[in-house]
Amino acid sequence: MKTIATIVGARPQFIKVAPVSRALAATGAIREVLIHTGQHFDADMSDVFFEELGIAKPDHHLAIHGGGHGAMTGAMLQKLEPLLEEVKPDRVLIYGDTNSTLAGALTAAKLHIPVAHVEAGLRSFNRAMPEEINRIVADQLSDLLFSSTDTATANLKREGVDEARIFQVGDVMYDAALQFSERARQQNSLQRFGVEPGNYALATIHRAENTDDPARLRNIVEALEEVAQTLPVILPLHPRTAGRMKTAGLAFSNVRTTTPLGYLDMVALESQAAVIATDSGGVQKEAFFYKVPCVTLRDETEWVELVELGWNRLASPSGGGLAQAVLQAIGSKGSSGQPYGDGRSASTIAEILGR
Ligand code: UDP
């Protein structure tokens, strides 16, 4: 029996873990020890995903959150090192690009424990993003790199990663979408939010480059307010965004904000929206899974295939025209394609980890 220590801490990681944990258990040959760093800790940013997606209760919860990047990552390193020494896993499994990803990779590498990285090779080529730094370091320290797309694989090869260590397995968020969208459809979410299928916009904002820059944040708030003149806009408000808006003296009046949603409500709202406007990586992909046009409120995207296929377009919050971009996207369609695999990426990962 192999022991895999999975280290997660943030919302998108819980969604990625769900199909993979299930696939690891199904091998019958892997014991997974789940470590939650505590990076996201509110019930609606953490617990709801464990409940809805049937993820086992974490074996260890480090309760680390808040503070700057240094304080948070440092506290994680401090707690993870003795824990991994005690658990003695055969391998550490990390996901995506958060401080929990970075801390997991660094702690394991220093203890000479092999590291596998899910969503390896993703690049924005913008090192001002904390996520980009986390990804680059995580990939450098990993010996198994699970890439989602052709582009991610090409990025790793260009950086000189040994091809024998790269496994293009598809995207585990697509697995999650296929596994949970039927249940999401049964939620009556639209009724609860008082909107009709195909007649509202869904928006999410949480990336530091938008929330921590008052001018960009103001542009986004004003643009979404303008869109709300034409059709209802629903916006589940990330705690960071709520905090930054308050500091910047910004408020929504016509946009319908809610607390962060559970995954099933989120999928129900995504899949029936007229358009999605977001700076989230996961939400961009999910828009494509449900064939809903998406406007990415950023200067660049890691998920370039979505733009190439025509399902997504970039609109920079540092300039104008955001509201028009969102409204113009309604009714548009892209080409067909399957850049994220066939929905069996979690079982491929489990099979490789079990070897
Ligand atoms: N999500 C959710 N509720 C929300 C907002 C997002 O369940 O209120 C889900 C979304 O469906 C996707 C994931 O969270 O699966 C994306 O996470 P997030 O936007 O926090 O991070 P990113 O993908 O940008 O790393």
Tab-separated table of C-alpha atoms and ligand atoms in Angstrom:
chain	number	residue	atom	x	y	z
A	1	MET	CA	0.000	0.000	0.000
A	2	LYS	CA	1.411	3.380	-1.048
A	3	THR	CA	0.787	6.473	1.052
A	4	ILE	CA	0.083	9.719	-0.777
A	5	ALA	CA	-0.093	12.931	1.238
A	6	THR	CA	-2.376	15.405	-0.525
A	7	ILE	CA	-1.894	19.054	0.441
A	8	VAL	CA	-4.704	21.494	-0.326
A	9	GLY	CA	-6.056	24.700	1.172
A	10	ALA	CA	-8.053	26.808	-1.292
A	11	ARG	CA	-11.457	26.552	-2.939
A	12	PRO	CA	-10.405	25.481	-6.447
A	13	GLN	CA	-8.223	22.760	-4.923
A	14	PHE	CA	-11.174	21.154	-3.143
A	15	ILE	CA	-12.979	20.858	-6.466
A	16	LYS	CA	-9.910	19.323	-8.135
A	17	VAL	CA	-9.331	16.931	-5.231
A	18	ALA	CA	-12.860	15.497	-5.335
A	19	PRO	CA	-12.506	13.327	-8.475
A	20	VAL	CA	-8.855	12.477	-7.771
A	21	SER	CA	-9.442	11.325	-4.158
A	22	ARG	CA	-12.248	9.136	-5.387
A	23	ALA	CA	-9.998	7.634	-8.089
A	24	LEU	CA	-7.136	7.074	-5.627
A	25	ALA	CA	-9.473	5.190	-3.281
A	26	ALA	CA	-10.784	3.110	-6.189
A	27	THR	CA	-7.302	1.734	-6.895
A	28	GLY	CA	-7.406	-0.116	-3.547
A	29	ALA	CA	-3.625	0.247	-3.489
A	30	ILE	CA	-3.215	3.820	-2.291
A	31	ARG	CA	-3.823	5.284	1.159
A	32	GLU	CA	-4.428	9.016	0.891
A	33	VAL	CA	-3.657	11.299	3.824
A	34	LEU	CA	-5.458	14.577	3.273
A	35	ILE	CA	-3.828	17.714	4.695
A	36	HIS	CA	-5.837	20.966	4.687
A	37	THR	CA	-3.598	23.980	5.313
A	38	GLY	CA	-6.544	26.183	6.299
A	39	GLN	CA	-5.793	28.844	3.633
A	40	HIS	CA	-9.530	29.100	2.915
A	41	PHE	CA	-11.455	28.462	6.091
A	42	ASP	CA	-14.958	29.990	5.922
A	43	ALA	CA	-17.769	27.443	5.747
A	44	ASP	CA	-18.733	28.768	2.300
A	45	MET	CA	-15.122	28.722	1.004
A	46	SER	CA	-14.217	25.282	2.399
A	47	ASP	CA	-16.677	23.033	4.324
A	48	VAL	CA	-19.436	23.241	1.718
A	49	PHE	CA	-17.172	21.601	-0.885
A	50	PHE	CA	-16.255	18.698	1.382
A	51	GLU	CA	-19.946	18.101	2.083
A	52	GLU	CA	-21.289	18.510	-1.457
A	53	LEU	CA	-18.502	16.709	-3.276
A	54	GLY	CA	-18.181	13.865	-0.750
A	55	ILE	CA	-14.528	14.576	0.062
A	56	ALA	CA	-13.302	12.801	3.199
A	57	LYS	CA	-12.734	14.969	6.254
A	58	PRO	CA	-9.100	16.127	6.226
A	59	ASP	CA	-6.812	13.926	8.320
A	60	HIS	CA	-4.932	17.038	9.381
A	61	HIS	CA	-6.111	20.655	9.445
A	62	LEU	CA	-3.339	23.195	9.976
A	63	ALA	CA	-5.644	26.220	10.487
A	64	ILE	CA	-3.228	28.634	8.782
A	65	HIS	CA	-4.784	31.652	7.112
A	66	GLY	CA	-4.447	35.368	6.751
A	67	GLY	CA	-1.293	37.428	6.820
A	68	GLY	CA	0.876	38.292	3.859
A	69	HIS	CA	2.329	35.723	1.462
A	70	GLY	CA	5.487	35.388	3.565
A	71	ALA	CA	3.739	34.906	6.895
A	72	MET	CA	1.249	32.437	5.453
A	73	THR	CA	3.732	30.381	3.445
A	74	GLY	CA	6.237	30.439	6.312
A	75	ALA	CA	3.660	29.149	8.790
A	76	MET	CA	2.747	26.369	6.357
A	77	LEU	CA	6.392	25.308	5.961
A	78	GLN	CA	6.804	25.273	9.709
A	79	LYS	CA	3.801	23.023	10.294
A	80	LEU	CA	4.130	20.816	7.221
A	81	GLU	CA	7.704	19.718	7.864
A	82	PRO	CA	7.147	17.840	11.151
A	83	LEU	CA	3.810	16.543	9.857
A	84	LEU	CA	5.326	15.015	6.716
A	85	GLU	CA	8.132	13.564	8.830
A	86	GLU	CA	5.464	11.856	10.928
A	87	VAL	CA	3.214	10.723	8.031
A	88	LYS	CA	6.211	9.538	5.958
A	89	PRO	CA	4.308	9.495	2.636
A	90	ASP	CA	5.725	7.819	-0.454
A	91	ARG	CA	4.731	10.949	-2.345
A	92	VAL	CA	3.186	14.380	-1.863
A	93	LEU	CA	0.392	15.458	-4.223
A	94	ILE	CA	-0.221	19.165	-4.839
A	95	TYR	CA	-2.679	21.079	-7.003
A	96	GLY	CA	-2.683	24.330	-8.926
A	97	ASP	CA	-0.959	27.514	-7.875
A	98	THR	CA	-1.731	28.709	-4.349
A	99	ASN	CA	0.516	29.305	-1.347
A	100	SER	CA	-0.518	25.816	-0.153
A	101	THR	CA	0.853	24.404	-3.440
A	102	LEU	CA	4.152	26.230	-2.981
A	103	ALA	CA	4.517	25.253	0.687
A	104	GLY	CA	3.692	21.614	-0.077
A	105	ALA	CA	6.249	21.426	-2.878
A	106	LEU	CA	8.991	23.128	-0.905
A	107	THR	CA	8.526	21.120	2.292
A	108	ALA	CA	8.409	17.795	0.467
A	109	ALA	CA	11.391	18.556	-1.764
A	110	LYS	CA	13.543	19.501	1.252
A	111	LEU	CA	12.568	16.243	2.947
A	112	HIS	CA	13.431	14.333	-0.274
A	113	ILE	CA	9.834	13.191	-0.714
A	114	PRO	CA	8.838	12.998	-4.415
A	115	VAL	CA	6.190	15.514	-5.471
A	116	ALA	CA	3.441	15.206	-8.078
A	117	HIS	CA	1.807	18.398	-9.367
A	118	VAL	CA	-1.699	18.424	-10.831
A	119	GLU	CA	-2.241	21.282	-13.349
A	120	ALA	CA	1.481	21.510	-14.100
A	121	GLY	CA	2.809	23.712	-16.888
A	122	LEU	CA	0.152	26.385	-16.690
A	123	ARG	CA	1.675	29.803	-17.387
A	124	SER	CA	0.396	33.358	-17.689
A	125	PHE	CA	3.937	34.677	-18.367
A	126	ASN	CA	3.123	37.428	-15.897
A	127	ARG	CA	5.387	37.181	-12.868
A	128	ALA	CA	3.526	39.978	-11.118
A	129	MET	CA	0.931	37.297	-10.281
A	130	PRO	CA	1.613	35.371	-7.070
A	131	GLU	CA	0.064	32.315	-8.745
A	132	GLU	CA	2.700	32.374	-11.515
A	133	ILE	CA	5.550	32.273	-8.987
A	134	ASN	CA	3.887	29.416	-7.127
A	135	ARG	CA	3.424	27.392	-10.318
A	136	ILE	CA	6.959	27.846	-11.571
A	137	VAL	CA	8.496	26.768	-8.265
A	138	ALA	CA	6.044	23.877	-7.838
A	139	ASP	CA	6.853	22.549	-11.322
A	140	GLN	CA	10.595	22.855	-10.756
A	141	LEU	CA	10.350	20.831	-7.543
A	142	SER	CA	7.989	18.152	-8.842
A	143	ASP	CA	9.157	14.904	-10.351
A	144	LEU	CA	5.746	13.976	-11.779
A	145	LEU	CA	4.018	16.721	-13.741
A	146	PHE	CA	0.375	16.186	-14.646
A	147	SER	CA	-0.407	18.727	-17.351
A	148	SER	CA	-3.959	19.490	-18.492
A	149	THR	CA	-3.433	20.734	-22.037
A	150	ASP	CA	-1.151	20.731	-25.081
A	151	THR	CA	-0.149	24.292	-24.190
A	152	ALA	CA	0.844	23.365	-20.630
A	153	THR	CA	2.866	20.414	-21.893
A	154	ALA	CA	4.623	22.643	-24.438
A	155	ASN	CA	5.419	25.182	-21.697
A	156	LEU	CA	7.101	22.499	-19.580
A	157	LYS	CA	9.126	21.167	-22.513
A	158	ARG	CA	10.236	24.684	-23.392
A	159	GLU	CA	11.447	25.103	-19.813
A	160	GLY	CA	13.590	22.014	-20.232
A	161	VAL	CA	11.569	19.591	-18.082
A	162	ASP	CA	12.490	15.989	-18.852
A	163	GLU	CA	9.681	14.599	-21.041
A	164	ALA	CA	9.648	11.356	-19.084
A	165	ARG	CA	8.297	13.280	-16.097
A	166	ILE	CA	5.412	14.956	-17.975
A	167	PHE	CA	2.037	13.222	-18.218
A	168	GLN	CA	-0.673	15.025	-20.144
A	169	VAL	CA	-3.745	13.637	-18.441
A	170	GLY	CA	-6.455	16.190	-19.229
A	171	ASP	CA	-8.103	18.479	-16.713
A	172	VAL	CA	-9.557	17.153	-13.456
A	173	MET	CA	-12.075	20.023	-13.378
A	174	TYR	CA	-13.668	18.499	-16.461
A	175	ASP	CA	-13.985	15.210	-14.561
A	176	ALA	CA	-15.661	17.111	-11.708
A	177	ALA	CA	-17.997	18.869	-14.150
A	178	LEU	CA	-19.102	15.549	-15.632
A	179	GLN	CA	-19.499	13.917	-12.216
A	180	PHE	CA	-21.542	16.659	-10.557
A	181	SER	CA	-23.446	18.612	-13.226
A	182	GLU	CA	-26.483	16.312	-13.142
A	183	ARG	CA	-26.862	16.879	-9.392
A	184	ALA	CA	-26.340	20.596	-9.940
A	185	ARG	CA	-29.267	20.674	-12.370
A	186	GLN	CA	-31.562	19.335	-9.646
A	187	GLN	CA	-30.817	22.203	-7.243
A	188	ASN	CA	-33.535	24.728	-8.207
A	189	SER	CA	-30.795	27.315	-7.931
A	190	LEU	CA	-32.185	29.646	-10.596
A	191	GLN	CA	-35.552	29.783	-8.874
A	192	ARG	CA	-33.852	30.621	-5.595
A	193	PHE	CA	-31.934	33.451	-7.238
A	194	GLY	CA	-35.014	34.618	-9.137
A	195	VAL	CA	-33.548	34.380	-12.644
A	196	GLU	CA	-34.606	32.676	-15.865
A	197	PRO	CA	-32.385	30.331	-17.894
A	198	GLY	CA	-30.395	32.232	-20.527
A	199	ASN	CA	-31.459	35.613	-19.205
A	200	TYR	CA	-28.812	36.690	-16.708
A	201	ALA	CA	-25.067	37.196	-16.426
A	202	LEU	CA	-22.889	35.517	-13.814
A	203	ALA	CA	-19.715	37.226	-12.604
A	204	THR	CA	-16.846	36.407	-10.232
A	205	ILE	CA	-13.892	38.593	-9.223
A	206	HIS	CA	-11.129	37.599	-6.845
A	207	ARG	CA	-7.699	37.888	-8.451
A	208	ALA	CA	-5.289	40.197	-6.606
A	209	GLU	CA	-4.390	42.077	-9.819
A	210	ASN	CA	-8.042	43.242	-9.924
A	211	THR	CA	-9.037	43.458	-6.258
A	212	ASP	CA	-5.851	45.135	-5.051
A	213	ASP	CA	-5.788	47.816	-7.747
A	214	PRO	CA	-8.517	50.362	-6.914
A	215	ALA	CA	-8.688	51.713	-10.495
A	216	ARG	CA	-9.183	48.243	-12.005
A	217	LEU	CA	-11.659	47.306	-9.287
A	218	ARG	CA	-13.658	50.479	-9.927
A	219	ASN	CA	-13.729	49.775	-13.688
A	220	ILE	CA	-15.055	46.293	-13.050
A	221	VAL	CA	-17.711	47.441	-10.574
A	222	GLU	CA	-18.883	50.169	-12.953
A	223	ALA	CA	-18.937	47.798	-15.929
A	224	LEU	CA	-20.985	45.162	-14.102
A	225	GLU	CA	-23.398	47.863	-12.934
A	226	GLU	CA	-23.779	48.894	-16.583
A	227	VAL	CA	-24.438	45.298	-17.666
A	228	ALA	CA	-27.068	45.078	-14.894
A	229	GLN	CA	-29.053	47.793	-16.739
A	230	THR	CA	-29.647	45.264	-19.536
A	231	LEU	CA	-29.981	41.928	-17.706
A	232	PRO	CA	-29.671	40.648	-14.131
A	233	VAL	CA	-26.091	40.142	-12.966
A	234	ILE	CA	-25.388	37.663	-10.161
A	235	LEU	CA	-22.061	37.952	-8.377
A	236	PRO	CA	-20.998	35.615	-5.569
A	237	LEU	CA	-18.645	37.856	-3.664
A	238	HIS	CA	-15.237	36.461	-2.702
A	239	PRO	CA	-14.220	37.564	0.825
A	240	ARG	CA	-11.109	39.335	-0.491
A	241	THR	CA	-13.140	41.309	-3.022
A	242	ALA	CA	-15.701	42.289	-0.394
A	243	GLY	CA	-12.891	43.584	1.837
A	244	ARG	CA	-11.119	45.518	-0.919
A	245	MET	CA	-14.352	47.089	-2.158
A	246	LYS	CA	-15.062	48.376	1.318
A	247	THR	CA	-11.579	49.870	1.626
A	248	ALA	CA	-11.881	51.482	-1.819
A	249	GLY	CA	-15.333	52.893	-0.971
A	250	LEU	CA	-16.982	50.890	-3.769
A	251	ALA	CA	-20.407	49.270	-3.630
A	252	PHE	CA	-22.817	47.537	-5.997
A	253	SER	CA	-26.359	48.759	-6.272
A	254	ASN	CA	-27.978	46.827	-9.145
A	255	VAL	CA	-25.657	43.832	-9.328
A	256	ARG	CA	-27.083	41.045	-7.151
A	257	THR	CA	-24.300	39.961	-4.861
A	258	THR	CA	-24.422	36.806	-2.761
A	259	THR	CA	-22.050	35.116	-0.361
A	260	PRO	CA	-19.732	32.610	-2.124
A	261	LEU	CA	-21.776	29.730	-3.522
A	262	GLY	CA	-21.444	26.011	-3.078
A	263	TYR	CA	-20.229	24.149	-6.154
A	264	LEU	CA	-23.648	22.774	-7.125
A	265	ASP	CA	-25.341	26.197	-7.078
A	266	MET	CA	-22.370	27.635	-8.915
A	267	VAL	CA	-22.529	25.009	-11.663
A	268	ALA	CA	-26.299	25.430	-11.967
A	269	LEU	CA	-25.886	29.193	-12.427
A	270	GLU	CA	-22.897	28.875	-14.762
A	271	SER	CA	-24.509	26.350	-17.051
A	272	GLN	CA	-27.647	28.418	-17.697
A	273	ALA	CA	-26.169	31.913	-17.843
A	274	ALA	CA	-26.321	34.067	-20.983
A	275	VAL	CA	-22.738	35.111	-20.374
A	276	ILE	CA	-20.058	34.761	-17.708
A	277	ALA	CA	-17.620	37.544	-16.774
A	278	THR	CA	-14.782	36.393	-14.545
A	279	ASP	CA	-11.137	36.559	-13.584
A	280	SER	CA	-11.193	32.982	-12.248
A	281	GLY	CA	-9.255	30.233	-13.985
A	282	GLY	CA	-11.705	27.497	-13.065
A	283	VAL	CA	-14.786	29.488	-14.001
A	284	GLN	CA	-13.358	30.223	-17.489
A	285	LYS	CA	-13.050	26.492	-18.106
A	286	GLU	CA	-16.454	25.701	-16.662
A	287	ALA	CA	-18.077	28.288	-18.953
A	288	PHE	CA	-16.635	26.292	-21.842
A	289	PHE	CA	-17.785	22.936	-20.406
A	290	TYR	CA	-21.351	24.310	-20.412
A	291	LYS	CA	-20.924	26.149	-23.746
A	292	VAL	CA	-21.599	29.570	-22.260
A	293	PRO	CA	-19.694	32.531	-23.737
A	294	CYS	CA	-17.152	33.983	-21.324
A	295	VAL	CA	-15.388	37.314	-20.959
A	296	THR	CA	-12.181	37.125	-18.950
A	297	LEU	CA	-11.555	40.333	-17.011
A	298	ARG	CA	-7.778	40.123	-17.230
A	299	ASP	CA	-4.856	41.105	-19.459
A	300	GLU	CA	-3.960	37.502	-20.222
A	301	THR	CA	-5.185	33.983	-19.628
A	302	GLU	CA	-3.422	30.696	-18.998
A	303	TRP	CA	-6.274	28.865	-20.727
A	304	VAL	CA	-5.419	30.137	-24.206
A	305	GLU	CA	-7.268	27.337	-26.001
A	306	LEU	CA	-10.568	28.867	-24.843
A	307	VAL	CA	-9.746	32.107	-26.646
A	308	GLU	CA	-8.472	30.215	-29.699
A	309	LEU	CA	-11.722	28.225	-29.908
A	310	GLY	CA	-13.717	31.446	-29.648
A	311	TRP	CA	-15.575	30.690	-26.391
A	312	ASN	CA	-13.629	33.242	-24.387
A	313	ARG	CA	-12.312	36.751	-24.991
A	314	LEU	CA	-10.074	38.962	-22.882
A	315	ALA	CA	-11.169	42.387	-21.681
A	316	SER	CA	-8.580	44.309	-19.697
A	317	PRO	CA	-9.915	46.007	-16.560
A	318	SER	CA	-7.291	48.694	-16.996
A	319	GLY	CA	-9.157	50.013	-20.040
A	320	GLY	CA	-12.735	50.822	-20.986
A	321	GLY	CA	-15.298	48.869	-22.947
A	322	LEU	CA	-15.768	46.092	-20.394
A	323	ALA	CA	-19.559	46.314	-20.294
A	324	GLN	CA	-19.774	46.305	-24.106
A	325	ALA	CA	-17.484	43.262	-24.259
A	326	VAL	CA	-19.751	41.382	-21.851
A	327	LEU	CA	-22.965	42.350	-23.658
A	328	GLN	CA	-21.521	41.622	-27.095
A	329	ALA	CA	-20.467	38.128	-26.023
A	330	ILE	CA	-24.099	37.133	-25.390
A	331	GLY	CA	-25.278	34.691	-28.037
A	332	SER	CA	-21.802	34.124	-29.450
A	333	LYS	CA	-20.500	30.618	-29.983
A	334	GLY	CA	-17.048	29.168	-30.451
A	335	SER	CA	-15.846	26.115	-32.331
A	336	SER	CA	-16.036	22.614	-30.937
A	337	GLY	CA	-12.980	20.978	-29.470
A	338	GLN	CA	-11.903	18.891	-26.501
A	339	PRO	CA	-8.734	20.489	-25.178
A	340	TYR	CA	-9.245	19.209	-21.605
A	341	GLY	CA	-9.283	15.467	-22.188
A	342	ASP	CA	-12.108	12.973	-21.978
A	343	GLY	CA	-13.219	13.323	-18.350
A	344	ARG	CA	-11.040	10.452	-17.135
A	345	SER	CA	-8.090	12.446	-16.029
A	346	ALA	CA	-8.453	11.565	-12.325
A	347	SER	CA	-8.311	7.821	-12.952
A	348	THR	CA	-5.281	8.284	-15.213
A	349	ILE	CA	-3.554	10.212	-12.425
A	350	ALA	CA	-4.437	7.486	-9.896
A	351	GLU	CA	-3.138	4.782	-12.201
A	352	ILE	CA	0.190	6.603	-12.668
A	353	LEU	CA	0.534	7.309	-8.933
A	354	GLY	CA	-0.112	3.648	-8.165
A	355	ARG	CA	2.726	2.393	-10.384
B	1	UDP	N1	-16.803	28.439	-7.302
B	1	UDP	C1	-17.813	28.097	-6.413
B	1	UDP	N2	-18.514	29.088	-5.806
B	1	UDP	C2	-18.278	30.417	-6.045
B	1	UDP	C3	-17.246	30.751	-6.961
B	1	UDP	C4	-16.519	29.747	-7.562
B	1	UDP	O1	-18.066	26.915	-6.187
B	1	UDP	O2	-18.944	31.259	-5.445
B	1	UDP	C5	-16.042	27.369	-7.946
B	1	UDP	C6	-16.059	27.403	-9.444
B	1	UDP	O3	-17.208	26.758	-9.936
B	1	UDP	C7	-14.773	26.701	-9.795
B	1	UDP	C8	-13.850	27.094	-8.681
B	1	UDP	O4	-14.691	27.526	-7.603
B	1	UDP	O5	-14.927	25.298	-9.770
B	1	UDP	C9	-12.938	28.219	-9.095
B	1	UDP	O6	-12.254	28.698	-7.980
B	1	UDP	P1	-11.689	30.179	-7.884
B	1	UDP	O7	-12.386	31.042	-8.835
B	1	UDP	O8	-11.724	30.533	-6.422
B	1	UDP	O9	-10.145	30.004	-8.221
B	1	UDP	P2	-9.321	29.857	-9.588
B	1	UDP	O10	-9.992	28.841	-10.444
B	1	UDP	O11	-9.246	31.211	-10.216
B	1	UDP	O12	-7.980	29.396	-9.140
